[in-house]
C-alpha cells in the first residue's frame, strides 16, 4: 500500500503543482500511464469546483488531496473547507440536448461519476470529503 | 498546450497539441473564436485536428461548445477529427458527438465540410 498527500490553497495557480503531484505518484507506484487519465480529469474537475464555487465569499479555503494505491485500486480523497457541495446530489446534465440548449459547464461532475467506479461524499466536521475509487484493471483508456 | 494553423482548400485547420485544461482554455477559446471569425470572412471551413491533443477537461469541452456555436452562427462548416482515446472518451460521456461533427481522419473531415478534393 502506498499513500501520498498534499494540500493547496483554493487558487487556480495550484492546478499545475497538483498535476505534478499526481504524475509523481503514478511514477513512484509504477502504475500504467494508460490508467492515469480518469484521475487527472477528476483532480482538475474537483479542484476547479472548489476554486470557482467552493471558495466564493470564503477566506482561506484549502483543499487536501490524498492518493492511495492498494492492490489494483487507486483511491483519491479530496477534503476541502469550502462551501458544502455534494456532487452526487447534482442533477445529471442532459447529454442528448441539441447544440443550442447545451448549458455551458456542469459536465465535470458527470464526467467524474461516469469515469470512476465508486464515488462517495460526506460532510465531516464542516469539510467536504469526496472519495473517488477506480479499479486499474478496468478497460484501458 | 500548443496551437498552430494552416489554410488550404478553403479550409482553416487548427492543430491542437498537448493539454486543454482550465489553464489553457481561455487562450484557446480566443484563438478558436478569432479563427472562426477570419474563416467566415474568407468563406473557409474550420477543422480542428486533435491527433496530438492528449487531454481535455470540462473547461476544454466548454471551448468546443463555444466554437461549435460560433461556427454555426457564422455559417462556417466546422468539424473535429482524429480524437485521441482520452478525448474521445470525454466526448462520448458528454454526448458531444451529437452536437459536433467528429470524424476519424482528415479526409473524412474534409468531406464532411464539403471540401474534399
Coordinates of N, CA and C in Angstrom, one line a residue:
Chain A
X1 N 0.8 -1.2 0.0 CA 0.0 0.0 0.0 C 0.9 1.2 0.0
X2 N 0.6 2.2 -0.9 CA 1.3 3.5 -0.8 C 0.3 4.6 -0.7
X3 N 0.7 5.6 0.0 CA -0.2 6.8 0.1 C 0.6 8.1 0.0
X4 N 0.0 9.1 -0.6 CA 0.7 10.4 -0.7 C -0.3 11.5 -0.5
X5 N 0.1 12.6 0.1 CA -0.8 13.6 0.4 C -0.2 15.0 0.1
X6 N -1.1 15.9 -0.3 CA -0.6 17.3 -0.5 C -1.8 18.2 -0.1
X7 N -1.5 19.5 0.2 CA -2.5 20.4 0.5 C -2.2 21.7 -0.2
X8 N -3.3 22.3 -0.8 CA -3.1 23.6 -1.5 C -4.2 24.6 -1.2
X9 N -3.9 25.9 -1.4 CA -5.0 26.9 -1.3 C -5.9 26.8 -2.5
X10 N -7.1 27.4 -2.4 CA -8.1 27.3 -3.5 C -7.7 28.4 -4.5
X11 N -6.7 28.2 -5.3 CA -6.2 29.2 -6.2 C -5.9 28.4 -7.5
X12 N -6.4 28.8 -8.6 CA -6.2 28.1 -9.9 C -4.7 27.9 -10.2
X13 N -3.8 28.7 -9.6 CA -2.4 28.5 -9.9 C -1.9 27.2 -9.3
X14 N -2.6 26.6 -8.4 CA -2.2 25.4 -7.8 C -2.5 24.1 -8.6
X15 N -3.2 24.4 -9.8 CA -3.6 23.2 -10.6 C -2.3 22.5 -11.2
X16 N -1.4 23.2 -11.7 CA -0.2 22.6 -12.3 C 0.6 21.8 -11.2
X17 N 0.9 22.4 -10.0 CA 1.6 21.6 -9.0 C 0.8 20.3 -8.6
X18 N -0.6 20.4 -8.6 CA -1.4 19.2 -8.3 C -1.2 18.2 -9.4
X19 N -1.2 18.6 -10.6 CA -1.0 17.6 -11.7 C 0.4 16.9 -11.6
X20 N 1.4 17.7 -11.1 CA 2.7 17.1 -10.9 C 2.7 16.1 -9.8
X21 N 1.9 16.4 -8.7 CA 1.8 15.5 -7.6 C 1.2 14.2 -8.0
X22 N 0.2 14.3 -8.9 CA -0.4 13.0 -9.4 C 0.5 12.2 -10.3
X23 N 1.2 12.9 -11.2 CA 2.2 12.2 -12.1 C 3.3 11.5 -11.3
X24 N 3.7 12.2 -10.2 CA 4.8 11.7 -9.4 C 4.3 10.4 -8.7
X25 N 3.1 10.4 -8.2 CA 2.5 9.2 -7.5 C 2.4 8.1 -8.5
X26 N 2.0 8.4 -9.7 CA 1.9 7.3 -10.7 C 3.2 6.7 -11.0
X27 N 4.2 7.6 -11.1 CA 5.6 7.1 -11.5 C 6.2 6.3 -10.3
X28 N 6.0 6.9 -9.1 CA 6.6 6.2 -7.9 C 5.9 4.8 -7.7
X29 N 4.6 4.7 -7.9 CA 4.0 3.4 -7.8 C 4.1 2.5 -9.0
X30 N 4.7 3.0 -10.0 CA 4.9 2.3 -11.3 C 3.5 1.8 -11.9
X31 N 2.6 2.7 -11.8 CA 1.2 2.4 -12.4 C 1.2 2.7 -13.9
X32 N 0.4 1.9 -14.6 CA 0.4 2.1 -16.1 C -0.1 3.5 -16.5
X33 N 0.7 4.2 -17.4 CA 0.3 5.5 -17.8 C -1.1 5.6 -18.4
X34 N -1.6 4.5 -19.0 CA -2.9 4.5 -19.6 C -4.0 4.6 -18.6
X35 N -3.7 4.3 -17.3 CA -4.8 4.4 -16.3 C -4.8 5.8 -15.6
X36 N -3.9 6.7 -16.0 CA -3.8 8.0 -15.4 C -5.0 8.9 -15.6
X37 N -5.5 8.9 -16.9 CA -6.4 9.9 -17.4 C -7.6 10.2 -16.5
X38 N -8.4 9.2 -16.0 CA -9.6 9.5 -15.2 C -9.2 10.2 -13.9
X39 N -8.0 10.0 -13.4 CA -7.6 10.6 -12.2 C -7.2 12.1 -12.4
X40 N -6.5 12.3 -13.6 CA -6.1 13.6 -14.0 C -7.3 14.5 -14.1
X41 N -8.3 13.9 -14.8 CA -9.6 14.6 -15.0 C -10.3 14.9 -13.7
X42 N -10.4 13.9 -12.9 CA -11.1 14.1 -11.6 C -10.5 15.1 -10.7
X43 N -9.1 15.1 -10.7 CA -8.4 16.1 -9.9 C -8.7 17.5 -10.4
X44 N -8.6 17.7 -11.7 CA -8.9 19.1 -12.2 C -10.4 19.5 -11.9
X45 N -11.3 18.6 -12.2 CA -12.7 18.9 -12.1 C -13.1 19.3 -10.6
X46 N -12.6 18.4 -9.7 CA -12.9 18.7 -8.3 C -12.2 19.9 -7.8
X47 N -10.9 20.1 -8.1 CA -10.2 21.2 -7.6 C -10.8 22.5 -8.2
X48 N -11.1 22.5 -9.5 CA -11.6 23.8 -10.0 C -13.0 24.1 -9.5
X49 N -13.8 23.1 -9.1 CA -15.1 23.4 -8.5 C -14.9 24.1 -7.1
X50 N -13.8 23.6 -6.4 CA -13.5 24.3 -5.1 C -13.1 25.7 -5.4
X51 N -12.2 25.9 -6.4 CA -11.7 27.3 -6.7 C -12.8 28.2 -7.2
X52 N -13.7 27.7 -8.1 CA -14.7 28.6 -8.7 C -15.9 28.8 -7.9
X53 N -16.3 27.7 -7.2 CA -17.6 27.8 -6.4 C -17.4 27.7 -4.9
X54 N -16.6 26.7 -4.5 CA -16.5 26.4 -3.1 C -15.8 27.5 -2.3
X55 N -15.0 28.3 -2.9 CA -14.3 29.4 -2.1 C -14.9 30.8 -2.3
X56 N -16.0 30.8 -3.0 CA -16.6 32.1 -3.2 C -17.1 32.7 -1.9
X57 N -16.7 33.9 -1.6 CA -17.0 34.6 -0.4 C -16.5 33.9 0.9
X58 N -15.5 33.1 0.7 CA -15.0 32.4 1.9 C -13.5 32.6 1.9
X59 N -12.9 33.1 3.0 CA -11.4 33.2 3.0 C -10.8 31.9 3.4
X60 N -9.5 31.8 3.0 CA -8.7 30.7 3.5 C -9.3 29.3 3.2
X61 N -9.8 29.1 2.0 CA -10.3 27.8 1.6 C -9.1 27.0 1.2
X62 N -9.0 25.8 1.7 CA -7.9 24.9 1.3 C -8.4 23.5 0.9
X63 N -7.7 22.8 0.1 CA -8.1 21.5 -0.4 C -6.9 20.6 -0.1
X64 N -7.2 19.4 0.4 CA -6.2 18.4 0.7 C -6.5 17.2 -0.2
X65 N -5.4 16.7 -0.9 CA -5.6 15.6 -1.8 C -4.8 14.4 -1.2
X66 N -5.4 13.2 -1.1 CA -4.7 12.0 -0.7 C -4.9 11.0 -1.8
X67 N -3.8 10.4 -2.2 CA -3.8 9.3 -3.2 C -3.4 8.1 -2.5
X68 N -4.1 7.0 -2.8 CA -3.8 5.7 -2.1 C -3.9 4.6 -3.2
X69 N -2.8 3.8 -3.2 CA -2.8 2.7 -4.1 C -2.7 1.4 -3.3
X70 N -3.7 0.5 -3.5 CA -3.7 -0.7 -2.8 C -4.3 -1.8 -3.7
X71 N -3.6 -2.9 -3.8 CA -3.9 -4.0 -4.8 C -4.1 -3.4 -6.2
X72 N -5.2 -3.5 -6.8 CA -5.4 -3.0 -8.1 C -6.3 -1.7 -8.1
X73 N -6.4 -1.1 -6.9 CA -7.2 0.1 -6.8 C -6.4 1.3 -6.5
X74 N -6.9 2.4 -7.1 CA -6.4 3.7 -6.7 C -7.6 4.5 -6.1
X75 N -7.3 5.2 -5.0 CA -8.3 6.0 -4.3 C -7.8 7.4 -4.2
X76 N -8.6 8.4 -4.6 CA -8.3 9.8 -4.5 C -9.3 10.4 -3.5
X77 N -8.9 11.0 -2.4 CA -9.8 11.6 -1.5 C -9.5 13.1 -1.5
X78 N -10.5 13.9 -1.6 CA -10.3 15.4 -1.6 C -11.1 15.9 -0.4
X79 N -10.4 16.6 0.5 CA -11.1 17.2 1.6 C -10.9 18.7 1.5
X80 N -12.0 19.5 1.6 CA -11.9 20.9 1.5 C -12.9 21.6 2.5
X81 N -12.5 22.8 2.9 CA -13.3 23.6 3.8 C -14.1 24.7 3.1
X82 N -14.4 24.4 1.8 CA -15.2 25.4 1.0 C -16.7 25.2 1.3
X83 N -17.5 25.9 0.6 CA -19.0 25.7 0.8 C -19.4 24.3 0.6
X84 N -20.3 23.8 1.4 CA -20.7 22.4 1.3 C -21.3 22.1 -0.1
X85 N -20.8 21.1 -0.7 CA -21.3 20.7 -2.1 C -21.2 19.2 -2.2
X86 N -22.4 18.6 -2.4 CA -22.5 17.2 -2.7 C -22.6 16.9 -4.2
X87 N -21.6 16.5 -4.8 CA -21.7 16.3 -6.3 C -22.6 15.2 -6.7
X88 N -22.9 14.3 -5.7 CA -23.8 13.2 -6.0 C -25.2 13.7 -6.0
X89 N -25.5 14.8 -5.4 CA -26.9 15.3 -5.4 C -27.1 16.3 -6.6
X90 N -26.1 16.6 -7.4 CA -26.2 17.5 -8.5 C -27.0 16.7 -9.6
X91 N -27.9 17.4 -10.3 CA -28.7 16.8 -11.3 C -27.8 16.4 -12.5
X92 N -28.1 15.2 -13.1 CA -27.4 14.8 -14.3 C -27.7 15.8 -15.5
X93 N -26.6 16.2 -16.2 CA -26.9 17.1 -17.3 C -27.6 16.3 -18.5
X94 N -28.3 16.9 -19.3 CA -28.9 16.3 -20.5 C -27.9 16.2 -21.6
X95 N -27.2 15.0 -21.7 CA -26.2 14.9 -22.7 C -26.8 14.5 -24.1
X96 N -28.1 14.6 -24.2 CA -28.7 14.4 -25.6 C -29.3 15.7 -26.1
X97 N -29.2 16.8 -25.4 CA -29.7 18.1 -25.8 C -29.0 18.6 -27.0
X98 N -29.7 19.3 -27.9 CA -29.1 19.9 -29.1 C -28.1 21.0 -28.7
X99 N -27.3 21.4 -29.7 CA -26.2 22.4 -29.5 C -26.8 23.7 -28.8
X100 N -27.9 24.2 -29.3 CA -28.4 25.4 -28.8 C -28.8 25.4 -27.3
X101 N -29.2 24.2 -26.8 CA -29.7 24.0 -25.5 C -28.7 23.5 -24.5
X102 N -27.4 23.3 -25.0 CA -26.4 22.8 -24.0 C -26.0 23.8 -23.1
X103 N -26.1 23.5 -21.8 CA -25.6 24.5 -20.8 C -24.1 24.6 -20.9
X104 N -23.5 25.8 -20.7 CA -22.1 25.9 -20.6 C -21.6 25.5 -19.3
X105 N -21.0 24.4 -19.2 CA -20.5 23.9 -17.9 C -21.4 22.9 -17.3
X106 N -21.1 22.4 -16.1 CA -21.9 21.4 -15.5 C -21.6 20.0 -15.9
X107 N -20.6 19.8 -16.7 CA -20.2 18.5 -17.2 C -19.2 17.8 -16.3
X108 N -18.5 18.5 -15.6 CA -17.4 18.0 -14.8 C -17.8 16.9 -13.8
X109 N -18.8 17.2 -13.1 CA -19.3 16.2 -12.1 C -19.8 14.9 -12.9
X110 N -20.5 15.1 -14.0 CA -21.0 14.0 -14.8 C -19.8 13.1 -15.3
X111 N -18.7 13.8 -15.7 CA -17.5 13.0 -16.1 C -17.0 12.2 -15.0
X112 N -16.8 12.8 -13.8 CA -16.3 12.0 -12.7 C -17.1 10.8 -12.3
X113 N -18.5 11.1 -12.3 CA -19.4 10.0 -11.9 C -19.3 8.9 -12.9
X114 N -19.1 9.2 -14.1 CA -19.1 8.2 -15.2 C -17.8 7.4 -15.2
X115 N -16.6 8.1 -15.1 CA -15.3 7.5 -15.3 C -14.8 6.8 -14.1
X116 N -15.3 7.1 -12.9 CA -14.8 6.5 -11.7 C -15.7 5.3 -11.4
X117 N -15.2 4.3 -10.7 CA -16.0 3.1 -10.3 C -16.9 3.4 -9.1
X118 N -16.4 4.2 -8.2 CA -17.1 4.5 -7.0 C -16.8 5.9 -6.5
X119 N -17.9 6.6 -6.2 CA -17.8 8.0 -5.7 C -18.6 8.1 -4.4
X120 N -18.0 8.6 -3.4 CA -18.8 8.8 -2.2 C -18.6 10.2 -1.6
X121 N -19.6 10.8 -1.0 CA -19.4 12.1 -0.5 C -20.0 12.2 1.0
X122 N -19.3 12.9 1.8 CA -19.8 13.2 3.2 C -19.3 14.6 3.6
X123 N -20.1 15.2 4.4 CA -19.7 16.4 5.1 C -19.3 16.1 6.5
X124 N -18.0 16.2 6.7 CA -17.4 15.8 8.0 C -16.8 17.0 8.7
X125 N -17.3 17.3 9.9 CA -16.8 18.5 10.7 C -16.8 19.7 9.8
X126 N -17.8 19.9 8.9 CA -17.8 21.1 8.1 C -16.9 21.1 6.9
X127 N -16.3 19.9 6.6 CA -15.4 19.8 5.4 C -16.1 18.8 4.5
X128 N -16.0 19.2 3.2 CA -16.4 18.3 2.1 C -15.4 17.1 2.0
X129 N -15.9 15.9 2.0 CA -14.9 14.8 1.8 C -15.5 14.0 0.7
X130 N -14.7 14.0 -0.4 CA -15.1 13.3 -1.6 C -14.1 12.1 -1.9
X131 N -14.6 10.9 -2.0 CA -13.7 9.8 -2.2 C -14.0 9.2 -3.5
X132 N -13.0 9.1 -4.4 CA -13.1 8.5 -5.7 C -12.3 7.3 -5.9
X133 N -12.8 6.2 -6.3 CA -12.1 5.0 -6.5 C -12.2 4.4 -7.9
X134 N -11.1 3.9 -8.3 CA -11.2 3.2 -9.6 C -10.3 2.0 -9.6
X135 N -10.8 0.9 -10.2 CA -10.0 -0.3 -10.4 C -9.1 -0.1 -11.6
X136 N -7.8 -0.4 -11.5 CA -6.9 -0.1 -12.6 C -7.0 -1.2 -13.7
X137 N -7.6 -2.3 -13.4 CA -7.6 -3.3 -14.5 C -8.8 -3.1 -15.4
X138 N -9.6 -2.0 -15.1 CA -10.7 -1.7 -16.0 C -10.2 -1.4 -17.4
X139 N -11.1 -1.4 -18.3 CA -10.6 -1.2 -19.7 C -9.7 0.0 -19.9
X140 N -8.6 -0.2 -20.7 CA -7.7 0.9 -20.8 C -8.4 2.1 -21.6
X141 N -7.8 3.3 -21.3 CA -8.5 4.4 -21.9 C -7.9 4.7 -23.3
Chain B
X1 N -0.2 23.8 -23.7 CA -0.9 23.5 -25.0 C -0.3 24.4 -26.1
X2 N -0.2 23.8 -27.2 CA 0.4 24.5 -28.4 C -0.6 24.4 -29.6
X3 N -0.8 25.6 -30.2 CA -1.8 25.6 -31.3 C -1.1 26.2 -32.6
X4 N -1.3 25.5 -33.7 CA -0.8 26.1 -35.0 C -2.0 26.0 -36.0
X5 N -1.9 26.8 -37.0 CA -2.9 26.9 -38.1 C -2.4 26.7 -39.4
X6 N -3.2 26.2 -40.3 CA -2.8 26.4 -41.8 C -4.1 26.5 -42.6
X7 N -3.9 27.1 -43.7 CA -5.1 27.4 -44.6 C -4.8 26.8 -46.0
X8 N -5.8 25.9 -46.4 CA -5.6 25.2 -47.7 C -7.0 24.7 -48.1
X9 N -7.3 24.7 -49.4 CA -8.6 24.1 -49.9 C -9.7 24.9 -49.2
X10 N -9.7 26.2 -49.1 CA -10.8 26.9 -48.4 C -11.1 26.4 -47.1
X11 N -10.0 25.9 -46.4 CA -10.2 25.3 -45.1 C -9.1 25.8 -44.1
X12 N -9.6 26.3 -43.0 CA -8.6 26.6 -41.9 C -8.5 25.4 -41.0
X13 N -7.3 24.9 -40.8 CA -7.1 23.8 -39.9 C -6.4 24.3 -38.7
X14 N -6.9 23.9 -37.5 CA -6.3 24.3 -36.2 C -5.7 23.0 -35.7
X15 N -4.4 22.9 -35.5 CA -3.8 21.8 -34.9 C -3.5 22.0 -33.4
X16 N -4.2 21.3 -32.6 CA -4.1 21.5 -31.1 C -3.3 20.4 -30.5
X17 N -2.2 20.8 -29.8 CA -1.3 19.8 -29.2 C -1.2 20.0 -27.7
X18 N -1.2 18.9 -27.0 CA -1.0 18.9 -25.5 C -2.3 18.8 -24.7
X19 N -2.4 19.7 -23.7 CA -3.4 19.6 -22.7 C -4.4 20.7 -22.7
X20 N -5.6 20.5 -23.0 CA -6.7 21.5 -23.0 C -7.3 21.4 -21.6
X21 N -6.7 22.0 -20.6 CA -7.2 22.1 -19.3 C -7.7 23.5 -18.9
X22 N -8.1 23.7 -17.7 CA -8.6 25.0 -17.3 C -7.6 26.1 -17.6
X23 N -6.3 25.8 -17.4 CA -5.3 26.8 -17.6 C -5.2 27.2 -19.1
X24 N -5.4 26.3 -20.0 CA -5.2 26.5 -21.4 C -6.5 27.0 -22.1
X25 N -7.6 26.8 -21.4 CA -8.9 27.0 -22.1 C -9.1 28.5 -22.5
X26 N -8.8 29.4 -21.7 CA -9.1 30.8 -22.0 C -8.4 31.3 -23.3
X27 N -7.1 31.0 -23.4 CA -6.3 31.4 -24.6 C -6.8 30.6 -25.9
X28 N -7.1 29.4 -25.7 CA -7.6 28.6 -26.8 C -9.0 29.0 -27.3
X29 N -9.8 29.4 -26.4 CA -11.1 30.0 -26.8 C -11.0 31.2 -27.7
X30 N -10.1 32.1 -27.2 CA -9.9 33.3 -28.0 C -9.3 33.0 -29.4
X31 N -8.4 32.1 -29.5 CA -7.8 31.6 -30.7 C -8.9 31.0 -31.7
X32 N -9.7 30.2 -31.1 CA -10.7 29.5 -31.9 C -11.8 30.5 -32.4
X33 N -12.2 31.4 -31.5 CA -13.2 32.4 -32.0 C -12.6 33.3 -33.1
X34 N -11.4 33.7 -32.9 CA -10.7 34.5 -33.9 C -10.6 33.8 -35.3
X35 N -10.2 32.5 -35.2 CA -10.1 31.7 -36.4 C -11.4 31.5 -37.1
X36 N -12.5 31.4 -36.3 CA -13.8 31.2 -36.9 C -14.3 32.5 -37.6
X37 N -14.0 33.6 -36.9 CA -14.4 34.9 -37.5 C -13.6 35.2 -38.8
X38 N -12.3 34.8 -38.8 CA -11.5 35.0 -40.0 C -12.0 34.1 -41.1
X39 N -12.3 32.8 -40.7 CA -12.8 31.9 -41.7 C -14.1 32.3 -42.3
X40 N -15.0 32.9 -41.5 CA -16.3 33.4 -42.0 C -16.0 34.5 -43.1
X41 N -15.1 35.4 -42.8 CA -14.8 36.4 -43.7 C -14.2 35.9 -45.0
X42 N -13.4 34.8 -44.9 CA -12.7 34.2 -46.1 C -13.6 33.2 -46.8
X43 N -14.7 32.8 -46.2 CA -15.5 31.7 -46.8 C -14.9 30.4 -46.6
X44 N -14.1 30.3 -45.5 CA -13.4 29.0 -45.2 C -14.3 28.1 -44.3
X45 N -14.0 26.8 -44.3 CA -14.5 25.9 -43.3 C -13.4 25.9 -42.2
X46 N -13.7 25.4 -41.0 CA -12.8 25.2 -39.9 C -12.7 23.8 -39.4
X47 N -11.5 23.2 -39.4 CA -11.3 21.9 -38.9 C -10.4 21.9 -37.7
X48 N -10.7 21.1 -36.7 CA -9.9 21.1 -35.5 C -9.2 19.7 -35.5
X49 N -7.9 19.7 -35.7 CA -7.1 18.5 -35.7 C -6.7 18.1 -34.3
X50 N -7.2 17.0 -33.7 CA -7.0 16.7 -32.3 C -6.0 15.5 -32.2
X51 N -5.3 15.2 -33.2 CA -4.4 14.0 -33.2 C -3.4 14.0 -32.1
X52 N -3.0 15.2 -31.7 CA -2.0 15.3 -30.7 C -2.5 16.1 -29.4
X53 N -3.8 16.1 -29.3 CA -4.5 16.7 -28.1 C -4.7 15.5 -27.1
X54 N -3.9 15.6 -26.1 CA -3.8 14.4 -25.2 C -4.9 14.4 -24.1
X55 N -5.4 15.6 -23.8 CA -6.2 15.7 -22.6 C -7.2 16.8 -22.8
X56 N -8.4 16.6 -22.3 CA -9.4 17.7 -22.3 C -10.3 17.5 -21.0
X57 N -10.6 18.6 -20.3 CA -11.4 18.6 -19.2 C -12.7 19.3 -19.5
X58 N -13.6 19.4 -18.5 CA -14.9 20.1 -18.8 C -14.6 21.6 -19.2
X59 N -13.6 22.2 -18.7 CA -13.2 23.5 -19.1 C -12.9 23.6 -20.6
X60 N -12.2 22.5 -21.1 CA -11.9 22.4 -22.5 C -13.1 22.1 -23.4
X61 N -14.0 21.2 -22.8 CA -15.3 20.9 -23.6 C -16.1 22.2 -23.8
X62 N -16.0 23.1 -22.8 CA -16.7 24.3 -22.9 C -16.3 25.1 -24.2
X63 N -14.9 25.1 -24.4 CA -14.4 25.8 -25.6 C -14.9 25.1 -26.9
X64 N -15.0 23.8 -26.9 CA -15.5 23.1 -28.1 C -17.0 23.6 -28.4
X65 N -17.7 23.7 -27.3 CA -19.1 24.1 -27.4 C -19.2 25.5 -27.9
X66 N -18.4 26.4 -27.3 CA -18.5 27.8 -27.7 C -18.1 27.9 -29.2
X67 N -17.1 27.2 -29.6 CA -16.6 27.2 -31.0 C -17.7 26.7 -32.0
X68 N -18.3 25.6 -31.6 CA -19.4 25.0 -32.4 C -20.5 26.0 -32.6
X69 N -20.9 26.7 -31.5 CA -21.9 27.7 -31.6 C -21.5 28.9 -32.5
X70 N -20.3 29.3 -32.3 CA -19.8 30.5 -33.1 C -19.8 30.1 -34.6
X71 N -19.4 28.9 -34.9 CA -19.3 28.4 -36.3 C -20.7 28.4 -36.9
X72 N -21.6 27.8 -36.1 CA -23.0 27.7 -36.6 C -23.6 29.1 -36.9
X73 N -23.4 30.0 -35.9 CA -23.9 31.4 -36.0 C -23.3 32.1 -37.2
X74 N -22.1 31.8 -37.6 CA -21.4 32.4 -38.7 C -21.5 31.7 -40.0
X75 N -22.3 30.6 -40.0 CA -22.4 29.7 -41.2 C -21.1 29.1 -41.6
X76 N -20.2 28.8 -40.7 CA -18.9 28.3 -41.1 C -19.0 26.7 -40.8
X77 N -18.7 25.9 -41.9 CA -18.7 24.5 -41.6 C -17.6 24.1 -40.6
X78 N -17.9 23.3 -39.7 CA -17.0 23.0 -38.6 C -17.0 21.5 -38.2
X79 N -15.8 21.0 -38.1 CA -15.7 19.6 -37.7 C -14.4 19.3 -36.9
X80 N -14.4 18.3 -36.1 CA -13.1 17.9 -35.4 C -12.7 16.5 -35.9
X81 N -11.5 16.2 -35.9 CA -11.1 14.9 -36.3 C -9.8 14.4 -35.5
X82 N -9.7 13.0 -35.6 CA -8.5 12.3 -35.0 C -8.4 12.5 -33.5
X83 N -9.5 12.2 -32.8 CA -9.5 12.3 -31.4 C -8.6 11.2 -30.8
X84 N -7.8 11.6 -29.8 CA -7.1 10.6 -29.0 C -8.1 9.8 -28.1
X85 N -7.6 8.7 -27.5 CA -8.5 7.9 -26.7 C -9.2 8.7 -25.6
X86 N -8.3 9.5 -24.9 CA -8.8 10.2 -23.7 C -9.9 11.2 -24.1
X87 N -9.6 11.9 -25.2 CA -10.5 13.0 -25.6 C -11.8 12.4 -26.2
X88 N -11.6 11.2 -26.9 CA -12.8 10.5 -27.4 C -13.7 10.1 -26.2
X89 N -13.1 9.6 -25.2 CA -13.9 9.1 -24.0 C -14.7 10.3 -23.4
X90 N -14.1 11.4 -23.3 CA -14.7 12.6 -22.7 C -15.9 13.0 -23.7
X91 N -15.6 13.0 -25.0 CA -16.7 13.3 -25.9 C -17.9 12.4 -25.8
X92 N -17.5 11.1 -25.7 CA -18.6 10.1 -25.6 C -19.5 10.3 -24.4
X93 N -18.8 10.4 -23.2 CA -19.5 10.5 -22.0 C -20.4 11.8 -21.9
X94 N -19.9 12.9 -22.6 CA -20.6 14.1 -22.6 C -21.7 14.2 -23.7
X95 N -21.7 13.2 -24.6 CA -22.6 13.3 -25.7 C -22.3 14.4 -26.7
X96 N -21.0 14.8 -26.8 CA -20.6 15.8 -27.7 C -20.6 15.4 -29.2
X97 N -20.5 14.1 -29.4 CA -20.6 13.6 -30.8 C -22.0 13.9 -31.4
X98 N -23.0 14.2 -30.6 CA -24.3 14.5 -31.1 C -24.4 16.0 -31.6
X99 N -23.5 16.8 -31.0 CA -23.6 18.3 -31.3 C -22.5 18.8 -32.2
X100 N -21.4 18.0 -32.3 CA -20.2 18.4 -33.1 C -19.9 17.3 -34.0
X101 N -19.6 17.6 -35.3 CA -19.2 16.5 -36.2 C -17.8 16.0 -35.9
X102 N -17.7 14.8 -35.6 CA -16.4 14.1 -35.2 C -16.1 13.1 -36.2
X103 N -14.9 13.3 -36.9 CA -14.5 12.3 -37.9 C -13.2 11.6 -37.5
X104 N -13.0 10.4 -38.1 CA -11.9 9.6 -37.7 C -10.6 10.3 -38.2
X105 N -10.6 10.8 -39.4 CA -9.4 11.4 -40.0 C -9.7 12.6 -40.9
X106 N -8.6 13.2 -41.4 CA -8.7 14.4 -42.1 C -9.5 14.3 -43.4
X107 N -9.3 13.2 -44.1 CA -10.1 13.0 -45.3 C -11.6 13.0 -45.0
X108 N -12.0 12.3 -44.0 CA -13.4 12.3 -43.6 C -13.9 13.7 -43.2
X109 N -13.1 14.4 -42.5 CA -13.5 15.7 -42.0 C -13.6 16.7 -43.2
X110 N -12.7 16.6 -44.2 CA -12.8 17.5 -45.4 C -14.0 17.2 -46.1
X111 N -14.4 15.9 -46.2 CA -15.6 15.5 -46.9 C -16.8 16.1 -46.2
X112 N -16.8 16.0 -44.9 CA -17.9 16.4 -44.1 C -18.2 17.9 -44.3
X113 N -17.2 18.7 -44.4 CA -17.4 20.1 -44.5 C -17.4 20.5 -46.0
X114 N -17.5 19.5 -46.9 CA -17.7 19.8 -48.3 C -16.5 20.3 -49.0
X115 N -15.3 19.9 -48.5 CA -14.0 20.4 -49.1 C -13.2 19.3 -49.7
X116 N -13.8 18.1 -50.0 CA -13.0 17.0 -50.4 C -12.4 17.3 -51.8
X117 N -11.2 16.9 -52.1 CA -10.5 17.2 -53.3 C -11.2 16.5 -54.5

